[in-house]
Tab-separated table of C-alpha atoms and ligand atoms in Angstrom:
chain	number	residue	atom	x	y	z
A	635	UNK	CA	5.704	-9.068	-19.338
A	636	UNK	CA	7.799	-10.570	-16.583
A	637	UNK	CA	6.380	-12.458	-13.602
A	638	UNK	CA	7.154	-13.325	-9.996
A	639	UNK	CA	6.046	-16.562	-8.332
A	640	UNK	CA	4.373	-15.723	-5.032
A	641	UNK	CA	4.754	-17.856	-1.893
A	642	UNK	CA	1.353	-19.329	-2.782
A	643	UNK	CA	2.724	-20.622	-6.089
A	644	UNK	CA	0.652	-18.104	-8.077
A	645	UNK	CA	2.361	-16.256	-10.932
A	646	UNK	CA	1.951	-12.499	-10.678
A	647	UNK	CA	2.965	-9.912	-13.312
A	648	UNK	CA	5.766	-7.612	-12.155
A	649	UNK	CA	4.005	-4.596	-13.584
A	650	UNK	CA	0.334	-3.771	-13.310
A	651	UNK	CA	-2.183	-1.019	-13.679
A	652	UNK	CA	-3.686	0.861	-10.702
A	653	UNK	CA	-7.095	2.549	-10.691
A	654	UNK	CA	-6.920	4.769	-7.587
A	655	UNK	CA	-8.677	8.148	-8.065
A	656	UNK	CA	-10.624	6.977	-11.105
A	657	UNK	CA	-14.169	6.976	-9.652
A	658	UNK	CA	-15.822	7.717	-13.019
A	659	UNK	CA	-16.903	4.289	-14.353
A	660	UNK	CA	-16.441	5.217	-18.028
A	661	UNK	CA	-12.944	6.637	-17.450
A	662	UNK	CA	-12.040	3.565	-15.392
A	663	UNK	CA	-13.327	1.130	-18.018
A	664	UNK	CA	-11.580	2.988	-20.855
A	665	UNK	CA	-8.261	3.064	-19.043
A	666	UNK	CA	-8.376	-0.586	-17.927
A	667	UNK	CA	-9.310	-1.558	-21.484
A	668	UNK	CA	-6.361	0.448	-22.897
A	669	UNK	CA	-4.048	-1.129	-20.344
A	670	UNK	CA	-5.058	-4.705	-21.094
A	671	UNK	CA	-4.894	-4.041	-24.852
A	672	UNK	CA	-1.267	-2.910	-24.596
A	673	UNK	CA	-0.230	-5.849	-22.421
A	674	UNK	CA	-0.901	-5.218	-18.726
A	675	UNK	CA	-2.290	-8.320	-17.028
A	676	UNK	CA	-2.438	-7.110	-13.418
A	677	UNK	CA	-5.180	-4.711	-12.294
A	678	UNK	CA	-5.088	-3.139	-8.829
A	679	UNK	CA	-8.359	-1.852	-7.389
A	680	UNK	CA	-9.874	-1.521	-3.901
A	681	UNK	CA	-13.294	-1.384	-2.305
A	682	UNK	CA	-12.635	2.216	-1.259
A	683	UNK	CA	-11.846	3.319	-4.864
A	684	UNK	CA	-15.513	2.708	-5.744
A	685	UNK	CA	-14.633	1.147	-9.085
A	686	UNK	CA	-14.643	-2.628	-8.519
A	687	UNK	CA	-17.813	-2.941	-10.652
A	688	UNK	CA	-16.241	-0.986	-13.523
A	689	UNK	CA	-13.076	-3.110	-13.339
A	690	UNK	CA	-15.196	-6.278	-13.329
A	691	UNK	CA	-17.217	-5.156	-16.366
A	692	UNK	CA	-14.054	-4.390	-18.214
A	693	UNK	CA	-12.490	-7.755	-17.425
A	694	UNK	CA	-15.630	-9.454	-18.718
A	695	UNK	CA	-15.385	-7.324	-21.876
A	696	UNK	CA	-11.792	-8.265	-22.670
A	697	UNK	CA	-12.579	-11.923	-22.013
A	698	UNK	CA	-15.657	-11.743	-24.259
A	699	UNK	CA	-13.596	-10.063	-26.979
A	700	UNK	CA	-11.051	-12.895	-26.799
A	701	UNK	CA	-8.186	-10.573	-25.794
A	702	UNK	CA	-7.413	-12.596	-22.650
A	703	UNK	CA	-8.697	-15.537	-20.667
A	704	UNK	CA	-9.650	-15.203	-17.005
A	705	UNK	CA	-6.538	-17.064	-15.876
A	706	UNK	CA	-4.292	-14.631	-17.779
A	707	UNK	CA	-5.611	-11.704	-15.730
A	708	UNK	CA	-4.457	-11.061	-12.158
A	709	UNK	CA	-6.952	-9.022	-10.124
A	710	UNK	CA	-6.050	-7.416	-6.809
A	711	UNK	CA	-8.515	-5.728	-4.489
A	712	UNK	CA	-8.304	-4.463	-0.922
A	713	UNK	CA	-10.503	-4.732	2.157
A	714	UNK	CA	-11.144	-1.288	3.645
A	715	UNK	CA	-10.576	-0.714	7.374
A	716	UNK	CA	-14.228	0.002	8.213
A	717	UNK	CA	-15.098	-3.445	6.821
A	718	UNK	CA	-12.738	-5.331	9.164
A	719	UNK	CA	-15.605	-5.893	11.627
A	720	UNK	CA	-17.813	-7.378	8.911
A	721	UNK	CA	-14.972	-9.119	7.152
A	722	UNK	CA	-16.554	-12.258	5.696
A	723	UNK	CA	-19.265	-10.173	4.040
A	724	UNK	CA	-16.557	-7.804	2.769
A	725	UNK	CA	-14.757	-10.613	0.931
A	726	UNK	CA	-17.959	-11.787	-0.713
A	727	UNK	CA	-19.051	-8.224	-1.557
A	728	UNK	CA	-15.801	-7.581	-3.461
A	729	UNK	CA	-16.203	-10.855	-5.363
A	730	UNK	CA	-19.780	-9.897	-6.224
A	731	UNK	CA	-18.915	-6.345	-7.299
A	732	UNK	CA	-16.081	-7.640	-9.494
A	733	UNK	CA	-18.399	-10.323	-10.886
A	734	UNK	CA	-15.653	-12.945	-10.553
A	735	UNK	CA	-15.633	-16.511	-9.230
A	736	UNK	CA	-12.400	-15.822	-7.356
A	737	UNK	CA	-10.007	-12.944	-6.674
A	738	UNK	CA	-6.314	-13.492	-7.398
A	739	UNK	CA	-5.114	-11.370	-4.475
A	740	UNK	CA	-6.940	-9.625	-1.652
A	741	UNK	CA	-5.019	-7.453	0.780
A	742	UNK	CA	-5.913	-5.567	3.937
A	743	UNK	CA	-5.746	-1.882	2.977
A	744	UNK	CA	-4.170	-0.633	6.231
A	745	UNK	CA	-2.727	-1.874	9.479
A	746	UNK	CA	-5.399	-1.595	12.201
A	747	UNK	CA	-4.234	-3.464	15.317
A	748	UNK	CA	-7.673	-3.605	16.971
A	749	UNK	CA	-9.137	-5.951	14.362
A	750	UNK	CA	-6.823	-6.582	11.385
A	751	UNK	CA	-5.920	-10.108	12.627
A	752	UNK	CA	-9.600	-11.103	12.513
A	753	UNK	CA	-9.962	-9.531	9.062
A	754	UNK	CA	-6.909	-11.442	7.833
A	755	UNK	CA	-8.310	-14.684	9.299
A	756	UNK	CA	-11.491	-14.127	7.290
A	757	UNK	CA	-9.334	-13.903	4.161
A	758	UNK	CA	-7.565	-17.123	5.203
A	759	UNK	CA	-10.962	-18.823	5.438
A	760	UNK	CA	-11.829	-17.517	1.974
A	761	UNK	CA	-8.585	-19.034	0.636
A	762	UNK	CA	-9.763	-22.410	1.975
A	763	UNK	CA	-13.083	-21.908	0.207
A	764	UNK	CA	-11.407	-21.106	-3.109
A	765	UNK	CA	-12.672	-17.504	-3.148
A	766	UNK	CA	-9.215	-15.925	-2.825
A	767	UNK	CA	-6.037	-17.318	-4.398
A	768	UNK	CA	-3.473	-15.234	-2.470
A	769	UNK	CA	-3.722	-12.802	0.443
A	770	UNK	CA	-1.513	-10.031	1.727
A	771	UNK	CA	-1.167	-6.642	3.384
A	772	UNK	CA	-0.855	-2.961	2.591
A	773	UNK	CA	0.482	-0.057	4.624
A	774	UNK	CA	2.467	-1.911	7.279
A	775	UNK	CA	5.606	0.198	7.710
A	776	UNK	CA	7.253	-1.290	10.802
A	777	UNK	CA	8.767	-4.803	10.899
A	778	UNK	CA	7.247	-5.385	14.339
A	779	UNK	CA	3.782	-4.439	13.094
A	780	UNK	CA	4.128	-6.841	10.157
A	781	UNK	CA	5.326	-9.588	12.541
A	782	UNK	CA	2.402	-8.932	14.909
A	783	UNK	CA	0.032	-9.905	12.109
A	784	UNK	CA	2.157	-12.815	10.834
A	785	UNK	CA	2.586	-14.323	14.319
A	786	UNK	CA	-1.176	-14.335	14.925
A	787	UNK	CA	-2.163	-15.928	11.614
A	788	UNK	CA	-1.386	-19.030	9.528
A	789	UNK	CA	-0.883	-18.064	5.878
A	790	UNK	CA	2.213	-15.955	5.279
A	791	UNK	CA	1.290	-12.775	3.353
A	792	UNK	CA	2.080	-13.201	-0.341
A	793	UNK	CA	2.724	-9.522	-0.745
A	794	UNK	CA	3.095	-6.184	1.045
A	795	UNK	CA	1.928	-3.109	-0.848
A	796	UNK	CA	3.506	0.083	0.540
A	797	UNK	CA	4.338	3.560	-0.773
A	798	UNK	CA	7.596	2.912	-2.614
A	799	UNK	CA	9.532	5.005	-5.143
A	800	UNK	CA	13.094	6.361	-5.489
A	801	UNK	CA	12.584	8.815	-2.581
A	802	UNK	CA	11.066	6.105	-0.337
A	803	UNK	CA	12.706	2.852	-1.370
A	804	UNK	CA	11.369	0.632	1.469
A	805	UNK	CA	14.606	-1.371	1.646
A	806	UNK	CA	14.202	-2.290	5.333
A	807	UNK	CA	10.691	-3.673	4.874
A	808	UNK	CA	11.631	-5.405	1.627
A	809	UNK	CA	14.427	-7.359	3.290
A	810	UNK	CA	12.412	-8.001	6.476
A	811	UNK	CA	9.448	-9.567	4.658
A	812	UNK	CA	11.687	-11.718	2.446
A	813	UNK	CA	12.040	-14.208	5.362
A	814	UNK	CA	8.350	-15.060	4.840
A	815	UNK	CA	8.645	-15.253	1.048
A	816	UNK	CA	6.609	-12.022	0.932
A	817	UNK	CA	7.287	-9.679	-1.998
A	818	UNK	CA	7.065	-5.893	-2.036
A	819	UNK	CA	4.658	-4.033	-4.285
A	820	UNK	CA	5.026	-0.289	-4.845
A	821	UNK	CA	2.110	2.100	-4.641
A	822	UNK	CA	2.804	5.667	-5.810
A	823	UNK	CA	5.515	4.038	-7.976
A	824	UNK	CA	5.964	7.354	-9.813
A	825	UNK	CA	5.440	9.458	-6.674
A	826	UNK	CA	1.670	9.776	-7.079
A	827	UNK	CA	-0.523	12.483	-8.544
A	828	UNK	CA	0.979	15.943	-7.925
A	829	UNK	CA	4.425	14.584	-7.045
A	830	UNK	CA	5.589	12.982	-10.258
A	831	UNK	CA	7.486	16.035	-11.549
A	832	UNK	CA	9.606	16.043	-8.392
A	833	UNK	CA	10.869	12.585	-9.315
A	834	UNK	CA	10.864	13.042	-13.115
A	835	UNK	CA	13.074	16.149	-12.785
A	836	UNK	CA	15.455	14.702	-10.199
A	837	UNK	CA	18.861	15.163	-11.901
A	838	UNK	CA	19.964	11.540	-11.397
A	839	UNK	CA	16.749	10.199	-12.907
A	840	UNK	CA	16.596	12.585	-15.866
A	841	UNK	CA	20.292	12.011	-16.697
A	842	UNK	CA	19.804	8.225	-16.748
A	843	UNK	CA	16.661	8.665	-18.864
A	844	UNK	CA	18.581	10.795	-21.388
A	845	UNK	CA	21.382	8.218	-21.565
A	846	UNK	CA	18.902	5.472	-22.508
A	847	UNK	CA	16.615	7.568	-24.731
A	848	UNK	CA	13.792	6.738	-22.304
A	849	UNK	CA	11.485	8.915	-20.215
A	850	UNK	CA	11.973	9.475	-16.494
A	851	UNK	CA	8.768	7.491	-15.867
A	852	UNK	CA	10.237	4.510	-17.732
A	853	UNK	CA	13.520	4.718	-15.819
A	854	UNK	CA	11.678	4.796	-12.481
A	855	UNK	CA	9.508	1.826	-13.473
A	856	UNK	CA	12.569	-0.080	-14.685
A	857	UNK	CA	14.238	0.685	-11.341
A	858	UNK	CA	11.250	-0.892	-9.516
A	859	UNK	CA	11.547	-3.993	-11.691
A	860	UNK	CA	15.291	-4.405	-11.126
A	861	UNK	CA	14.965	-3.572	-7.410
A	862	UNK	CA	12.552	-6.497	-7.079
A	863	UNK	CA	9.370	-4.456	-6.591
A	864	UNK	CA	6.064	-5.052	-8.361
A	865	UNK	CA	4.859	-1.648	-9.647
A	866	UNK	CA	1.297	-0.552	-10.415
A	867	UNK	CA	1.403	2.901	-12.059
A	868	UNK	CA	-1.904	4.645	-12.733
A	869	UNK	CA	-2.963	6.916	-15.587
A	870	UNK	CA	-6.005	7.698	-17.700
A	871	UNK	CA	-3.840	8.851	-20.605
A	872	UNK	CA	-3.460	6.090	-23.244
A	873	UNK	CA	-0.035	7.418	-24.293
A	874	UNK	CA	1.243	7.210	-20.716
A	875	UNK	CA	-0.339	3.773	-20.254
A	876	UNK	CA	1.590	2.558	-23.312
A	877	UNK	CA	4.802	4.356	-22.334
A	878	UNK	CA	4.757	2.846	-18.855
A	879	UNK	CA	4.776	-0.703	-20.137
A	880	UNK	CA	7.693	-0.136	-22.521
A	881	UNK	CA	10.261	-0.977	-19.870
A	882	UNK	CA	11.259	-4.488	-20.888
A	883	UNK	CA	13.565	-3.476	-23.748
A	884	UNK	CA	16.363	-1.820	-21.777
A	885	UNK	CA	18.355	-2.438	-18.630
A	886	UNK	CA	19.855	-0.187	-15.975
A	887	UNK	CA	23.512	-0.933	-15.246
A	888	UNK	CA	24.744	-1.807	-11.751
A	889	UNK	CA	26.225	1.703	-11.556
A	890	UNK	CA	22.914	3.313	-12.542
A	891	UNK	CA	21.062	1.182	-9.971
A	892	UNK	CA	23.603	2.307	-7.341
A	893	UNK	CA	23.087	5.964	-8.305
A	894	UNK	CA	19.329	5.515	-7.913
A	895	UNK	CA	19.710	3.724	-4.571
A	896	UNK	CA	21.745	6.714	-3.391
A	897	UNK	CA	18.910	9.227	-3.890
A	898	UNK	CA	16.645	7.523	-1.316
A	899	UNK	CA	15.411	10.108	1.222
A	900	UNK	CA	13.248	7.658	3.194
A	901	UNK	CA	10.444	10.223	2.778
A	902	UNK	CA	6.848	9.460	1.864
A	903	UNK	CA	4.779	11.825	-0.287
A	904	UNK	CA	1.487	10.658	1.256
A	905	UNK	CA	0.612	11.427	4.857
A	906	UNK	CA	-0.961	8.036	5.566
B	1283	NAD	P1	1.511	6.880	-9.524
B	1283	NAD	O1	2.817	6.990	-8.855
B	1283	NAD	O2	1.234	5.746	-10.431
B	1283	NAD	O3	1.309	8.261	-10.258
B	1283	NAD	C1	0.148	8.567	-10.962
B	1283	NAD	C2	0.332	9.942	-11.585
B	1283	NAD	O4	1.348	9.848	-12.569
B	1283	NAD	C3	-0.932	10.404	-12.301
B	1283	NAD	O5	-1.035	11.817	-12.112
B	1283	NAD	C4	-0.627	10.074	-13.755
B	1283	NAD	O6	-1.329	10.917	-14.618
B	1283	NAD	C5	0.860	10.305	-13.822
B	1283	NAD	N1	1.559	9.499	-14.834
B	1283	NAD	C6	1.489	8.162	-15.005
B	1283	NAD	N2	2.293	7.781	-16.005
B	1283	NAD	C7	2.893	8.889	-16.485
B	1283	NAD	C8	3.829	9.131	-17.497
B	1283	NAD	N3	4.326	8.153	-18.235
B	1283	NAD	N4	4.235	10.407	-17.722
B	1283	NAD	C9	3.738	11.418	-16.974
B	1283	NAD	N5	2.846	11.264	-15.974
B	1283	NAD	C10	2.421	9.998	-15.732
B	1283	NAD	O7	0.404	6.984	-8.368
B	1283	NAD	P2	-1.036	6.344	-8.166
B	1283	NAD	O8	-1.747	6.190	-9.451
B	1283	NAD	O9	-1.684	7.125	-7.094
B	1283	NAD	O10	-0.667	4.934	-7.568
B	1283	NAD	C11	-0.622	3.772	-8.366
B	1283	NAD	C12	-1.566	2.739	-7.820
B	1283	NAD	O11	-1.164	2.334	-6.529
B	1283	NAD	C13	-2.991	3.235	-7.612
B	1283	NAD	O12	-3.732	3.326	-8.817
B	1283	NAD	C14	-3.512	2.203	-6.673
B	1283	NAD	O13	-3.883	1.037	-7.371
B	1283	NAD	C15	-2.304	1.946	-5.787
B	1283	NAD	N6	-2.334	2.716	-4.535
B	1283	NAD	C16	-2.456	2.032	-3.372
B	1283	NAD	C17	-2.487	2.705	-2.174
B	1283	NAD	C18	-2.615	1.939	-0.892
B	1283	NAD	O14	-2.863	2.559	0.151
B	1283	NAD	N7	-2.467	0.640	-0.909
B	1283	NAD	C19	-2.389	4.112	-2.138
B	1283	NAD	C20	-2.254	4.788	-3.336
B	1283	NAD	C21	-2.215	4.080	-4.531
């Protein structure tokens, strides 16, 4: 696994495992367990996914089994927009549901100008109290919207998590946030459920995959890594979970990276 050092000094894995759309606790626990067993150390959940408890149980299980220690695991969760009014309770509720003493990274799930500054300030307070190690944002797509939040708060966001994949490469936001030491994290790194075949079968991607004897999913995930994005693919299929972390044994050439940059359409798959 490779790591990035966040602007808080925390070390964060460059690839993680996302648990969106896995509301079934057993399926969530099995997939997180498979992921940690094969080497993932970053788990991405959210209050709105309804599976923070399952993620927390699973983390306790892998610690109890001696597979990892708490400080080897990086846990991200997100504050949902309807909680921004009751923000301090929302931070504590996520900690309690996860059953952890602290959360490695908490991010606001969406921009919401009427009260996201106050919600972010509650996370800043929780950093001071040792409850959160790093804080950041998700779904801020305009530089001026990101700056609105940054200019009204004290701690620079460690990370911005936005929809990012070869058809929506987020280059403008990635370079804009770099001035704050903020890194980009890709959600829908493979295009998201229902859209993956569109990317997997894109001629540029499948040709590069064939040239390396890798799958299209692996080429896309390797592209995220080399483009400087943290990626958090999701899957409940153990074979895919394993396949997605076998991306550290090959490298895309500068020409291949340029070919992939050229297929950007600046188009999101999600409508939010
Ligand atoms: P993804 O791009 O990871 O795609 C998931 C789909 O790809 C699933 O259908 C899965 O079965 C399939 N897949 C995964 N690996 C595969 C492989 N090797 N071969 C074939 N198919 C494969 O999309 P996602 O899971 O929706 O997003 C990843 C994570 O991003 C989520 O789990 C969540 O943590 C986060 N997320 C955040 C937001 C946000 O608003 N901040 C929104 C969506 C997702």
